[in-house]
Amino acid sequence: MKPLILIISFFTSICCVAQDQLNFNSKPIDCENNWIVFPSDSSGSYNYGFVYMDNEAGLTFDFAGSFKINSNGKFLISKKEEGSSMKFRLQPNKSLVAVIPESYFAEFSISKTPDWLKAYQEGENSINRLFIWGYTYNLWNECAKGLTYLEKVKKTDPNYKGLKTEIAFSYNCLNQPQNAIIILKEAIKETPNDAYAYKELLYAQVRNNQLPDAIKTYYKIEKDITDKTYKSENAFNILYAFYSQNNLKKFNEWVNFTQIDKDSRFGSYVEKFKKDLEKIN
């Protein structure tokens, strides 16, 4: 992966007139290989740049500069200093962006495809890049798209590291827990200490109405898996199953056993669920 370098830059300003309206109606994950603009900050300044897929970092934003729009509708553009580089990995969020229309390219002094992009497109059909695409789409909850890339990897190398679990994530996301369970059991045979695979298995079992199996998986994780990264998430998923069953007794027992209400990420949900159950029991 090319290093992500953050450089404090001096800016040169240029001015142009807005011709087409910027429409903030696109998700960043759908803007690969496009110039985009983020919504303005409190000062009315907009950041713009190019979105592409990095072979290791995933969806990445290459910052090109910022601009403001004055009262006459003119763009006051501040471009980053030539030779500087500011790249950011884009994490899933609900913010919508605007794709810069080609009618603006000349005014922004940009081309449809930046010259530097070629370096990041080397081996774009490689297994690694296909996996990154699948993983990234899953991360952004675009799991149907993610699965199409992961299936391509599977055709070439069905034993690619992490592939089975990532495919299972797609299945869980697409509400196909029965398919997730099958492939996760295969993955766990190959990597029996994979906490992430066990987490996805427990979730799939809950979603597939196999609560007793999910509880067994929870105990298995607690007993044999040293990585406790997903301990609270696992406990909460089972708790939610008791909540869905309107089973106040089991709900309270599970809270007391796991102390899930003490986790700041889940405590407020536990309290709300408990009040809901007490109203109907």
GROMACS .gro file of C-alpha atoms in nm:
model
  281
    1MET     CA    1   0.000   0.000   0.000
    2LYS     CA    2   0.122   0.349  -0.073
    3PRO     CA    3   0.181   0.537   0.254
    4LEU     CA    4  -0.093   0.773   0.365
    5ILE     CA    5   0.089   1.101   0.410
    6LEU     CA    6  -0.065   1.401   0.581
    7ILE     CA    7   0.109   1.726   0.495
    8ILE     CA    8   0.006   2.069   0.616
    9SER     CA    9  -0.013   2.265   0.292
   10PHE     CA   10  -0.021   2.625   0.182
   11PHE     CA   11  -0.300   2.687  -0.064
   12THR     CA   12  -0.330   2.876  -0.390
   13SER     CA   13  -0.672   3.022  -0.460
   14ILE     CA   14  -0.860   3.040  -0.788
   15CYS     CA   15  -1.210   3.156  -0.864
   16CYS     CA   16  -1.477   3.018  -1.090
   17VAL     CA   17  -1.854   3.041  -1.137
   18ALA     CA   18  -2.081   2.752  -1.042
   19GLN     CA   19  -2.272   2.634  -1.349
   20ASP     CA   20  -2.434   2.306  -1.242
   21GLN     CA   21  -2.572   2.240  -0.898
   22LEU     CA   22  -2.383   2.003  -0.670
   23ASN     CA   23  -2.619   1.725  -0.565
   24PHE     CA   24  -2.532   1.563  -0.233
   25ASN     CA   25  -2.714   1.237  -0.299
   26SER     CA   26  -2.439   0.974  -0.338
   27LYS     CA   27  -2.285   0.734  -0.089
   28PRO     CA   28  -1.903   0.741  -0.093
   29ILE     CA   29  -1.891   0.364  -0.155
   30ASP     CA   30  -2.071   0.422  -0.486
   31CYS     CA   31  -1.823   0.690  -0.598
   32GLU     CA   32  -1.513   0.485  -0.672
   33ASN     CA   33  -1.297   0.655  -0.939
   34ASN     CA   34  -1.488   0.981  -0.913
   35TRP     CA   35  -1.417   1.334  -0.796
   36ILE     CA   36  -1.642   1.414  -0.501
   37VAL     CA   37  -1.732   1.696  -0.264
   38PHE     CA   38  -1.815   1.650   0.104
   39PRO     CA   39  -2.086   1.863   0.268
   40SER     CA   40  -1.967   2.199   0.398
   41ASP     CA   41  -1.836   2.249   0.748
   42SER     CA   42  -1.954   2.519   0.992
   43SER     CA   43  -1.753   2.783   0.806
   44GLY     CA   44  -1.913   2.700   0.472
   45SER     CA   45  -1.600   2.533   0.336
   46TYR     CA   46  -1.626   2.220   0.117
   47ASN     CA   47  -1.351   1.959   0.084
   48TYR     CA   48  -1.311   1.790  -0.251
   49GLY     CA   49  -1.094   1.513  -0.392
   50PHE     CA   50  -1.081   1.177  -0.567
   51VAL     CA   51  -1.215   0.843  -0.438
   52TYR     CA   52  -1.040   0.520  -0.532
   53MET     CA   53  -0.979   0.169  -0.403
   54ASP     CA   54  -0.644   0.105  -0.240
   55ASN     CA   55  -0.530  -0.259  -0.256
   56GLU     CA   56  -0.473  -0.271   0.120
   57ALA     CA   57  -0.650   0.027   0.275
   58GLY     CA   58  -0.979  -0.012   0.089
   59LEU     CA   59  -1.190   0.289  -0.009
   60THR     CA   60  -0.965   0.594   0.005
   61PHE     CA   61  -1.013   0.970  -0.039
   62ASP     CA   62  -0.731   1.170  -0.196
   63PHE     CA   63  -0.778   1.526  -0.075
   64ALA     CA   64  -0.732   1.784  -0.352
   65GLY     CA   65  -0.840   2.105  -0.183
   66SER     CA   66  -1.134   2.303  -0.055
   67PHE     CA   67  -1.363   2.579  -0.171
   68LYS     CA   68  -1.632   2.820  -0.063
   69ILE     CA   69  -1.923   2.962  -0.260
   70ASN     CA   70  -1.968   3.336  -0.234
   71SER     CA   71  -2.292   3.533  -0.250
   72ASN     CA   72  -2.265   3.557  -0.630
   73GLY     CA   73  -2.247   3.180  -0.666
   74LYS     CA   74  -1.877   3.179  -0.747
   75PHE     CA   75  -1.645   2.901  -0.631
   76LEU     CA   76  -1.343   3.026  -0.439
   77ILE     CA   77  -1.113   2.727  -0.472
   78SER     CA   78  -0.806   2.665  -0.256
   79LYS     CA   79  -0.601   2.384  -0.408
   80LYS     CA   80  -0.356   2.183  -0.201
   81GLU     CA   81   0.010   2.259  -0.250
   82GLU     CA   82   0.155   2.080  -0.552
   83GLY     CA   83   0.350   1.773  -0.451
   84SER     CA   84   0.175   1.729  -0.116
   85SER     CA   85  -0.037   1.424  -0.038
   86MET     CA   86  -0.330   1.385   0.200
   87LYS     CA   87  -0.510   1.052   0.185
   88PHE     CA   88  -0.777   0.920   0.417
   89ARG     CA   89  -0.935   0.577   0.443
   90LEU     CA   90  -1.312   0.625   0.425
   91GLN     CA   91  -1.507   0.457   0.703
   92PRO     CA   92  -1.877   0.371   0.675
   93ASN     CA   93  -2.104   0.664   0.761
   94LYS     CA   94  -2.439   0.809   0.662
   95SER     CA   95  -2.298   1.124   0.505
   96LEU     CA   96  -2.385   1.177   0.139
   97VAL     CA   97  -2.146   1.340  -0.106
   98ALA     CA   98  -2.174   1.512  -0.443
   99VAL     CA   99  -2.001   1.387  -0.756
  100ILE     CA  100  -1.829   1.674  -0.936
  101PRO     CA  101  -1.985   1.716  -1.284
  102GLU     CA  102  -1.746   1.701  -1.578
  103SER     CA  103  -1.849   2.056  -1.663
  104TYR     CA  104  -1.646   2.166  -1.358
  105PHE     CA  105  -1.327   1.977  -1.444
  106ALA     CA  106  -1.161   2.261  -1.634
  107GLU     CA  107  -1.244   2.510  -1.362
  108PHE     CA  108  -1.103   2.282  -1.092
  109SER     CA  109  -0.803   2.202  -1.315
  110ILE     CA  110  -0.866   1.829  -1.281
  111SER     CA  111  -0.884   1.545  -1.530
  112LYS     CA  112  -1.138   1.265  -1.524
  113THR     CA  113  -0.868   1.015  -1.426
  114PRO     CA  114  -0.566   1.143  -1.229
  115ASP     CA  115  -0.226   1.029  -1.358
  116TRP     CA  116  -0.129   0.887  -1.019
  117LEU     CA  117  -0.425   0.646  -1.020
  118LYS     CA  118  -0.243   0.401  -1.250
  119ALA     CA  119  -0.012   0.302  -0.965
  120TYR     CA  120  -0.313   0.192  -0.758
  121GLN     CA  121  -0.477   0.001  -1.043
  122GLU     CA  122  -0.191  -0.241  -1.094
  123GLY     CA  123  -0.321  -0.593  -1.056
  124GLU     CA  124  -0.677  -0.470  -1.023
  125ASN     CA  125  -0.806  -0.815  -1.117
  126SER     CA  126  -0.582  -0.989  -0.867
  127ILE     CA  127  -0.731  -1.206  -0.594
  128ASN     CA  128  -0.613  -0.965  -0.326
  129ARG     CA  129  -0.783  -0.668  -0.489
  130LEU     CA  130  -1.106  -0.861  -0.545
  131PHE     CA  131  -1.105  -0.961  -0.179
  132ILE     CA  132  -1.049  -0.600  -0.069
  133TRP     CA  133  -1.342  -0.495  -0.286
  134GLY     CA  134  -1.564  -0.761  -0.130
  135TYR     CA  135  -1.451  -0.678   0.222
  136THR     CA  136  -1.501  -0.305   0.166
  137TYR     CA  137  -1.852  -0.343   0.024
  138ASN     CA  138  -1.940  -0.564   0.322
  139LEU     CA  139  -1.802  -0.299   0.554
  140TRP     CA  140  -2.035  -0.043   0.397
  141ASN     CA  141  -2.331  -0.282   0.423
  142GLU     CA  142  -2.342  -0.327   0.045
  143CYS     CA  143  -2.324  -0.701   0.097
  144ALA     CA  144  -2.481  -0.816  -0.230
  145LYS     CA  145  -2.204  -0.634  -0.418
  146GLY     CA  146  -1.948  -0.759  -0.170
  147LEU     CA  147  -2.054  -1.120  -0.225
  148THR     CA  148  -2.011  -1.094  -0.603
  149TYR     CA  149  -1.643  -1.004  -0.557
  150LEU     CA  150  -1.587  -1.268  -0.290
  151GLU     CA  151  -1.740  -1.535  -0.513
  152LYS     CA  152  -1.486  -1.441  -0.782
  153VAL     CA  153  -1.208  -1.498  -0.530
  154LYS     CA  154  -1.362  -1.832  -0.435
  155LYS     CA  155  -1.354  -1.952  -0.797
  156THR     CA  156  -0.981  -1.888  -0.815
  157ASP     CA  157  -0.871  -1.975  -0.461
  158PRO     CA  158  -1.142  -2.121  -0.233
  159ASN     CA  159  -0.891  -2.136   0.052
  160TYR     CA  160  -0.788  -1.769   0.037
  161LYS     CA  161  -0.717  -1.650   0.391
  162GLY     CA  162  -1.029  -1.509   0.559
  163LEU     CA  163  -1.249  -1.570   0.255
  164LYS     CA  164  -1.494  -1.816   0.408
  165THR     CA  165  -1.566  -1.594   0.707
  166GLU     CA  166  -1.608  -1.287   0.488
  167ILE     CA  167  -1.851  -1.473   0.263
  168ALA     CA  168  -2.039  -1.578   0.576
  169PHE     CA  169  -2.056  -1.212   0.679
  170SER     CA  170  -2.222  -1.138   0.344
  171TYR     CA  171  -2.474  -1.417   0.403
  172ASN     CA  172  -2.557  -1.289   0.752
  173CYS     CA  173  -2.594  -0.937   0.617
  174LEU     CA  174  -2.827  -1.065   0.342
  175ASN     CA  175  -3.038  -1.256   0.598
  176GLN     CA  176  -2.919  -1.598   0.484
  177PRO     CA  177  -2.796  -1.734   0.820
  178GLN     CA  178  -2.835  -2.097   0.717
  179ASN     CA  179  -2.577  -2.047   0.442
  180ALA     CA  180  -2.351  -1.859   0.682
  181ILE     CA  181  -2.359  -2.146   0.933
  182ILE     CA  182  -2.248  -2.402   0.676
  183ILE     CA  183  -1.946  -2.206   0.557
  184LEU     CA  184  -1.851  -2.088   0.907
  185LYS     CA  185  -1.826  -2.444   1.032
  186GLU     CA  186  -1.582  -2.507   0.748
  187ALA     CA  187  -1.385  -2.195   0.837
  188ILE     CA  188  -1.363  -2.290   1.204
  189LYS     CA  189  -1.227  -2.633   1.116
  190GLU     CA  190  -0.945  -2.461   0.931
  191THR     CA  191  -0.885  -2.186   1.190
  192PRO     CA  192  -1.023  -2.316   1.521
  193ASN     CA  193  -0.907  -2.012   1.721
  194ASP     CA  194  -1.068  -1.747   1.502
  195ALA     CA  195  -1.280  -1.531   1.734
  196TYR     CA  196  -1.430  -1.341   1.441
  197ALA     CA  197  -1.555  -1.662   1.277
  198TYR     CA  198  -1.710  -1.775   1.604
  199LYS     CA  199  -1.877  -1.435   1.645
  200GLU     CA  200  -2.035  -1.465   1.302
  201LEU     CA  201  -2.141  -1.825   1.376
  202LEU     CA  202  -2.314  -1.727   1.700
  203TYR     CA  203  -2.492  -1.441   1.523
  204ALA     CA  204  -2.605  -1.672   1.241
  205GLN     CA  205  -2.736  -1.929   1.489
  206VAL     CA  206  -2.939  -1.662   1.669
  207ARG     CA  207  -3.080  -1.534   1.339
  208ASN     CA  208  -3.161  -1.891   1.231
  209ASN     CA  209  -3.363  -1.954   1.549
  210GLN     CA  210  -3.099  -2.190   1.688
  211LEU     CA  211  -3.068  -2.023   2.027
  212PRO     CA  212  -2.955  -2.336   2.217
  213ASP     CA  213  -2.675  -2.381   1.963
  214ALA     CA  214  -2.583  -2.013   1.994
  215ILE     CA  215  -2.556  -2.046   2.371
  216LYS     CA  216  -2.332  -2.351   2.329
  217THR     CA  217  -2.116  -2.148   2.091
  218TYR     CA  218  -2.097  -1.871   2.351
  219TYR     CA  219  -1.972  -2.113   2.617
  220LYS     CA  220  -1.725  -2.263   2.368
  221ILE     CA  221  -1.584  -1.918   2.296
  222GLU     CA  222  -1.556  -1.836   2.665
  223LYS     CA  223  -1.380  -2.164   2.739
  224ASP     CA  224  -1.145  -2.208   2.443
  225ILE     CA  225  -1.094  -1.880   2.258
  226THR     CA  226  -0.840  -1.644   2.413
  227ASP     CA  227  -0.939  -1.344   2.198
  228LYS     CA  228  -1.229  -1.179   2.383
  229THR     CA  229  -1.276  -0.891   2.138
  230TYR     CA  230  -1.637  -0.987   2.067
  231LYS     CA  231  -1.735  -1.103   2.418
  232SER     CA  232  -1.990  -0.828   2.479
  233GLU     CA  233  -2.128  -0.841   2.125
  234ASN     CA  234  -2.180  -1.216   2.156
  235ALA     CA  235  -2.355  -1.175   2.490
  236PHE     CA  236  -2.579  -0.900   2.356
  237ASN     CA  237  -2.685  -1.101   2.051
  238ILE     CA  238  -2.808  -1.382   2.274
  239LEU     CA  239  -2.973  -1.133   2.508
  240TYR     CA  240  -3.159  -0.986   2.212
  241ALA     CA  241  -3.293  -1.332   2.131
  242PHE     CA  242  -3.443  -1.358   2.482
  243TYR     CA  243  -3.588  -1.010   2.434
  244SER     CA  244  -3.743  -1.114   2.103
  245GLN     CA  245  -3.900  -1.414   2.279
  246ASN     CA  246  -4.046  -1.184   2.549
  247ASN     CA  247  -3.869  -1.405   2.803
  248LEU     CA  248  -3.806  -1.171   3.097
  249LYS     CA  249  -3.680  -1.448   3.325
  250LYS     CA  250  -3.409  -1.568   3.085
  251PHE     CA  251  -3.334  -1.208   2.993
  252ASN     CA  252  -3.257  -1.116   3.354
  253GLU     CA  253  -3.060  -1.435   3.413
  254TRP     CA  254  -2.843  -1.364   3.109
  255VAL     CA  255  -2.781  -1.004   3.217
  256ASN     CA  256  -2.675  -1.121   3.562
  257PHE     CA  257  -2.451  -1.390   3.415
  258THR     CA  258  -2.277  -1.181   3.150
  259GLN     CA  259  -2.294  -0.835   3.310
  260ILE     CA  260  -2.365  -0.704   2.962
  261ASP     CA  261  -2.547  -0.405   3.113
  262LYS     CA  262  -2.211  -0.280   3.244
  263ASP     CA  263  -2.073  -0.235   2.893
  264SER     CA  264  -2.115   0.130   2.791
  265ARG     CA  265  -2.190   0.030   2.431
  266PHE     CA  266  -2.489  -0.184   2.524
  267GLY     CA  267  -2.604  -0.065   2.867
  268SER     CA  268  -2.870   0.178   2.743
  269TYR     CA  269  -3.017  -0.087   2.510
  270VAL     CA  270  -3.030  -0.342   2.791
  271GLU     CA  271  -3.216  -0.097   3.012
  272LYS     CA  272  -3.468  -0.015   2.739
  273PHE     CA  273  -3.527  -0.380   2.656
  274LYS     CA  274  -3.578  -0.463   3.022
  275LYS     CA  275  -3.841  -0.189   3.062
  276ASP     CA  276  -4.019  -0.313   2.750
  277LEU     CA  277  -4.033  -0.668   2.884
  278GLU     CA  278  -4.150  -0.560   3.228
  279LYS     CA  279  -4.446  -0.383   3.069
  280ILE     CA  280  -4.575  -0.702   2.906
  281ASN     CA  281  -4.479  -0.961   3.172
   0.00000   0.00000   0.00000
